[in-house]
PDB file of C-alpha atoms in Angstrom:
ATOM      1  CA  MET F  30    -201.502 -69.342  -5.404  1.00 45.00           C
ATOM      2  CA  MET F  31    -202.496 -72.742  -6.826  1.00 40.00           C
ATOM      3  CA  PRO F  32    -199.745 -74.808  -8.453  1.00 44.00           C
ATOM      4  CA  VAL F  33    -200.081 -75.221 -12.198  1.00 42.00           C
ATOM      5  CA  GLN F  34    -201.167 -78.743 -13.014  1.00 47.00           C
ATOM      6  CA  GLU F  35    -199.402 -80.547 -15.778  1.00 53.00           C
ATOM      7  CA  LEU F  36    -201.532 -81.703 -18.670  1.00 76.00           C
ATOM      8  CA  PRO F  37    -201.904 -85.489 -18.969  1.00 88.00           C
ATOM      9  CA  ALA F  38    -200.208 -85.485 -22.387  1.00 91.00           C
ATOM     10  CA  GLU F  39    -197.147 -83.691 -20.985  1.00 93.00           C
ATOM     11  CA  SER F  40    -196.937 -86.201 -18.135  1.00 94.00           C
ATOM     12  CA  ALA F  41    -197.299 -89.059 -20.621  1.00 95.00           C
ATOM     13  CA  ILE F  42    -194.493 -87.631 -22.772  1.00 96.00           C
ATOM     14  CA  ARG F  43    -192.153 -87.392 -19.790  1.00 96.00           C
ATOM     15  CA  ASP F  44    -193.062 -90.934 -18.745  1.00 95.00           C
ATOM     16  CA  LEU F  45    -192.556 -92.309 -22.263  1.00 96.00           C
ATOM     17  CA  GLU F  46    -189.206 -90.563 -22.600  1.00 96.00           C
ATOM     18  CA  ALA F  47    -187.939 -91.668 -19.183  1.00 96.00           C
ATOM     19  CA  ARG F  48    -189.258 -95.220 -19.054  1.00 94.00           C
ATOM     20  CA  THR F  49    -189.135 -96.382 -22.638  1.00 95.00           C
ATOM     21  CA  LEU F  50    -187.263 -94.162 -25.054  1.00 97.00           C
ATOM     22  CA  ALA F  51    -184.266 -93.616 -22.771  1.00 96.00           C
ATOM     23  CA  GLY F  52    -183.696 -97.370 -22.804  1.00 95.00           C
ATOM     24  CA  LEU F  53    -183.434 -97.537 -26.585  1.00 95.00           C
ATOM     25  CA  GLN F  54    -180.067 -96.926 -28.210  1.00 92.00           C
ATOM     26  CA  GLY F  55    -180.219 -94.126 -30.759  1.00 94.00           C
ATOM     27  CA  ASP F  56    -182.940 -92.318 -32.618  1.00 97.00           C
ATOM     28  CA  VAL F  57    -183.282 -95.004 -35.296  1.00 97.00           C
ATOM     29  CA  SER F  58    -184.299 -97.500 -32.618  1.00 97.00           C
ATOM     30  CA  ARG F  59    -186.625 -94.926 -31.083  1.00 98.00           C
ATOM     31  CA  VAL F  60    -188.362 -94.038 -34.354  1.00 98.00           C
ATOM     32  CA  VAL F  61    -188.784 -97.732 -35.193  1.00 97.00           C
ATOM     33  CA  TYR F  62    -190.358 -98.305 -31.781  1.00 97.00           C
ATOM     34  CA  LEU F  63    -192.640 -95.270 -31.973  1.00 98.00           C
ATOM     35  CA  SER F  64    -193.805 -95.947 -35.514  1.00 97.00           C
ATOM     36  CA  GLY F  65    -194.528 -99.517 -34.422  1.00 97.00           C
ATOM     37  CA  THR F  66    -197.072 -98.227 -31.914  1.00 97.00           C
ATOM     38  CA  ARG F  67    -199.090 -96.749 -34.776  1.00 97.00           C
ATOM     39  CA  ASP F  68    -201.897 -98.776 -36.322  1.00 95.00           C
ATOM     40  CA  TYR F  69    -201.180 -98.669 -40.052  1.00 89.00           C
ATOM     41  CA  ASN F  70    -204.874 -98.973 -40.890  1.00 92.00           C
ATOM     42  CA  THR F  71    -206.099 -96.055 -38.791  1.00 93.00           C
ATOM     43  CA  GLY F  72    -202.981 -93.986 -38.128  1.00 93.00           C
ATOM     44  CA  GLN F  73    -203.797 -94.060 -34.408  1.00 96.00           C
ATOM     45  CA  TYR F  74    -201.087 -94.765 -31.857  1.00 96.00           C
ATOM     46  CA  GLN F  75    -201.715 -97.438 -29.251  1.00 95.00           C
ATOM     47  CA  HIS F  76    -199.905 -98.054 -25.982  1.00 95.00           C
ATOM     48  CA  ASP F  77    -201.871 -99.904 -23.339  1.00 94.00           C
ATOM     49  CA  GLY F  78    -199.600 -98.900 -20.448  1.00 93.00           C
ATOM     50  CA  LEU F  79    -199.672 -95.179 -21.216  1.00 94.00           C
ATOM     51  CA  ALA F  80    -203.409 -95.277 -21.912  1.00 93.00           C
ATOM     52  CA  LEU F  81    -204.081 -97.028 -18.606  1.00 93.00           C
ATOM     53  CA  VAL F  82    -202.136 -94.445 -16.594  1.00 92.00           C
ATOM     54  CA  PHE F  83    -202.775 -91.220 -18.545  1.00 93.00           C
ATOM     55  CA  GLY F  84    -205.830 -91.957 -20.690  1.00 93.00           C
ATOM     56  CA  GLU F  85    -206.105 -92.887 -24.334  1.00 94.00           C
ATOM     57  CA  SER F  86    -206.054 -89.327 -25.656  1.00 94.00           C
ATOM     58  CA  ALA F  87    -202.949 -88.375 -23.674  1.00 95.00           C
ATOM     59  CA  ALA F  88    -201.185 -91.581 -24.750  1.00 95.00           C
ATOM     60  CA  GLN F  89    -202.067 -90.868 -28.385  1.00 95.00           C
ATOM     61  CA  THR F  90    -200.747 -87.312 -28.137  1.00 96.00           C
ATOM     62  CA  ALA F  91    -197.562 -88.362 -26.324  1.00 97.00           C
ATOM     63  CA  LEU F  92    -196.715 -91.045 -28.866  1.00 98.00           C
ATOM     64  CA  ALA F  93    -197.409 -88.753 -31.816  1.00 97.00           C
ATOM     65  CA  ARG F  94    -195.343 -85.882 -30.398  1.00 97.00           C
ATOM     66  CA  CYS F  95    -192.434 -88.123 -29.462  1.00 98.00           C
ATOM     67  CA  HIS F  96    -192.551 -89.752 -32.903  1.00 98.00           C
ATOM     68  CA  GLU F  97    -192.420 -86.338 -34.570  1.00 98.00           C
ATOM     69  CA  ALA F  98    -189.595 -85.111 -32.314  1.00 97.00           C
ATOM     70  CA  VAL F  99    -187.394 -88.167 -32.806  1.00 98.00           C
ATOM     71  CA  PHE F 100    -188.072 -88.103 -36.542  1.00 98.00           C
ATOM     72  CA  GLN F 101    -187.001 -84.438 -36.687  1.00 97.00           C
ATOM     73  CA  ASP F 102    -183.805 -85.283 -34.798  1.00 97.00           C
ATOM     74  CA  LEU F 103    -183.038 -88.001 -37.363  1.00 96.00           C
ATOM     75  CA  LEU F 104    -183.873 -85.686 -40.230  1.00 96.00           C
ATOM     76  CA  HIS F 105    -181.239 -83.225 -39.009  1.00 96.00           C
ATOM     77  CA  CYS F 106    -178.656 -85.883 -38.193  1.00 94.00           C
ATOM     78  CA  ASP F 107    -175.441 -85.804 -40.242  1.00 96.00           C
ATOM     79  CA  MET F 108    -174.731 -88.772 -42.498  1.00 96.00           C
ATOM     80  CA  PRO F 109    -171.906 -90.390 -40.472  1.00 95.00           C
ATOM     81  CA  ALA F 110    -174.086 -90.329 -37.357  1.00 96.00           C
ATOM     82  CA  LEU F 111    -177.080 -91.702 -39.283  1.00 97.00           C
ATOM     83  CA  VAL F 112    -174.961 -94.551 -40.687  1.00 96.00           C
ATOM     84  CA  ALA F 113    -173.682 -95.358 -37.191  1.00 95.00           C
ATOM     85  CA  GLN F 114    -177.185 -95.286 -35.691  1.00 95.00           C
ATOM     86  CA  LEU F 115    -178.572 -97.462 -38.465  1.00 96.00           C
ATOM     87  CA  ALA F 116    -175.714 -99.937 -37.993  1.00 95.00           C
ATOM     88  CA  ALA F 117    -176.350-100.022 -34.227  1.00 95.00           C
ATOM     89  CA  TYR F 118    -180.064-100.585 -34.807  1.00 96.00           C
ATOM     90  CA  ILE F 119    -179.430-103.444 -37.233  1.00 95.00           C
ATOM     91  CA  GLU F 120    -176.981-104.999 -34.769  1.00 94.00           C
ATOM     92  CA  SER F 121    -179.556-104.707 -31.985  1.00 94.00           C
ATOM     93  CA  THR F 122    -182.087-106.772 -33.951  1.00 93.00           C
ATOM     94  CA  GLY F 123    -179.903-109.874 -33.757  1.00 94.00           C
ATOM     95  CA  ALA F 124    -180.737-110.576 -37.403  1.00 95.00           C
ATOM     96  CA  ASP F 125    -178.182-111.165 -40.124  1.00 93.00           C
ATOM     97  CA  ARG F 126    -176.889-107.734 -41.192  1.00 92.00           C
ATOM     98  CA  ALA F 127    -176.874-108.524 -44.927  1.00 92.00           C
ATOM     99  CA  ARG F 128    -180.409-109.872 -44.746  1.00 94.00           C
ATOM    100  CA  VAL F 129    -181.684-106.756 -42.932  1.00 94.00           C
ATOM    101  CA  LEU F 130    -179.936-104.443 -45.391  1.00 94.00           C
ATOM    102  CA  ASP F 131    -181.368-106.372 -48.334  1.00 94.00           C
ATOM    103  CA  SER F 132    -184.855-106.347 -46.842  1.00 95.00           C
ATOM    104  CA  TRP F 133    -184.794-102.639 -46.017  1.00 95.00           C
ATOM    105  CA  GLN F 134    -183.540-101.809 -49.513  1.00 93.00           C
ATOM    106  CA  ARG F 135    -186.034-104.035 -51.350  1.00 95.00           C
ATOM    107  CA  LEU F 136    -189.131-103.478 -49.199  1.00 96.00           C
ATOM    108  CA  GLU F 137    -188.365 -99.875 -48.226  1.00 95.00           C
ATOM    109  CA  ALA F 138    -189.696-100.611 -44.739  1.00 90.00           C
ATOM    110  CA  TYR F 139    -188.228 -97.301 -43.533  1.00 95.00           C
ATOM    111  CA  ARG F 140    -191.151 -95.497 -45.194  1.00 96.00           C
ATOM    112  CA  VAL F 141    -193.401 -96.483 -42.272  1.00 96.00           C
ATOM    113  CA  LEU F 142    -191.060 -94.589 -39.931  1.00 97.00           C
ATOM    114  CA  ILE F 143    -192.325 -91.249 -41.257  1.00 97.00           C
ATOM    115  CA  PRO F 144    -194.923 -89.505 -39.055  1.00 97.00           C
ATOM    116  CA  ALA F 145    -198.323 -89.017 -40.686  1.00 93.00           C
ATOM    117  CA  ASN F 146    -198.201 -85.215 -40.604  1.00 93.00           C
ATOM    118  CA  CYS F 147    -194.713 -84.984 -42.112  1.00 95.00           C
ATOM    119  CA  ASP F 148    -194.385 -82.576 -45.011  1.00 96.00           C
ATOM    120  CA  PRO F 149    -193.480 -84.176 -48.365  1.00 97.00           C
ATOM    121  CA  LEU F 150    -190.073 -82.481 -48.656  1.00 97.00           C
ATOM    122  CA  SER F 151    -188.973 -83.723 -45.219  1.00 97.00           C
ATOM    123  CA  ALA F 152    -190.269 -87.205 -46.026  1.00 98.00           C
ATOM    124  CA  ASP F 153    -188.321 -87.265 -49.304  1.00 98.00           C
ATOM    125  CA  CYS F 154    -185.182 -86.015 -47.552  1.00 98.00           C
ATOM    126  CA  PHE F 155    -185.488 -88.714 -44.891  1.00 98.00           C
ATOM    127  CA  ILE F 156    -186.006 -91.441 -47.485  1.00 98.00           C
ATOM    128  CA  SER F 157    -182.976 -90.257 -49.476  1.00 97.00           C
ATOM    129  CA  ASN F 158    -180.806 -90.137 -46.361  1.00 97.00           C
ATOM    130  CA  ILE F 159    -181.839 -93.642 -45.305  1.00 97.00           C
ATOM    131  CA  LYS F 160    -181.183 -94.986 -48.819  1.00 97.00           C
ATOM    132  CA  ILE F 161    -177.692 -93.486 -48.767  1.00 96.00           C
ATOM    133  CA  ALA F 162    -176.981 -94.816 -45.259  1.00 96.00           C
ATOM    134  CA  LEU F 163    -178.142 -98.297 -46.278  1.00 96.00           C
ATOM    135  CA  GLU F 164    -175.878 -98.225 -49.321  1.00 95.00           C
ATOM    136  CA  VAL F 165    -172.923 -97.098 -47.205  1.00 95.00           C
ATOM    137  CA  LEU F 166    -173.554-100.019 -44.858  1.00 96.00           C
ATOM    138  CA  ARG F 167    -174.053-102.438 -47.749  1.00 92.00           C
ATOM    139  CA  LEU F 168    -170.699-101.406 -49.191  1.00 92.00           C
ATOM    140  CA  GLY F 169    -169.143-102.189 -45.849  1.00 83.00           C
ATOM    141  CA  ALA F 170    -168.070 -98.785 -44.625  1.00 56.00           C
ATOM    142  CA  PRO F 171    -167.555 -99.011 -40.871  1.00 55.00           C
ATOM    143  CA  PRO F 172    -169.771 -96.862 -38.661  1.00 48.00           C
ATOM    144  CA  VAL F 173    -168.186 -93.883 -36.939  1.00 47.00           C
ATOM    145  CA  PRO F 174    -167.404 -94.903 -33.323  1.00 51.00           C
ATOM    146  CA  GLY F 175    -169.221 -93.036 -30.573  1.00 50.00           C
ATOM    147  CA  ASN F 176    -172.242 -92.003 -32.651  1.00 44.00           C
TER     148      ASN F 176
END
C-alpha cells in the first residue's frame, strides 16, 4: 500500500506553525504577524520563504488558514486573557505603551487583523473586544499573570 502524501498546503501550515508562529508570544502577536503578510491592496498573502519551499499557492493557503485559526482563537478568548495578551504584545514592540494604546484607539489599526472571509458578526465582536481590552489597559488595570 502506498503511503498517503501530504498536500503542500498542509506541510506549509505545519512548517509555519513550527518555525514561525511557535516563536511568537500569544495569539495577538501571531494575528498581527499573519495579517502583516497580507497585501492590503490585493488581499493576497505573501511569504517568500514558504513560497520558495512549498509553492506560492500552498504558502497562500497556509497563511490564510493560520490567520483564520488564530483569529478564531482570539475571538473565543476571555477578556482577562485578551487584555494580558494585548499587554504582552504591546510590551514586545518596545514602543511606549501609552503611545501604542493611543494609536490603536485613534487609528483602529486592529481592524486589519480581521481575516478577509470573516463574517460581519465575528468581526464586530472582535472589534468590540479589542476596544474594551484597550480601554482596560489605558485605565491601567494590570494584566492577569500567566495568560
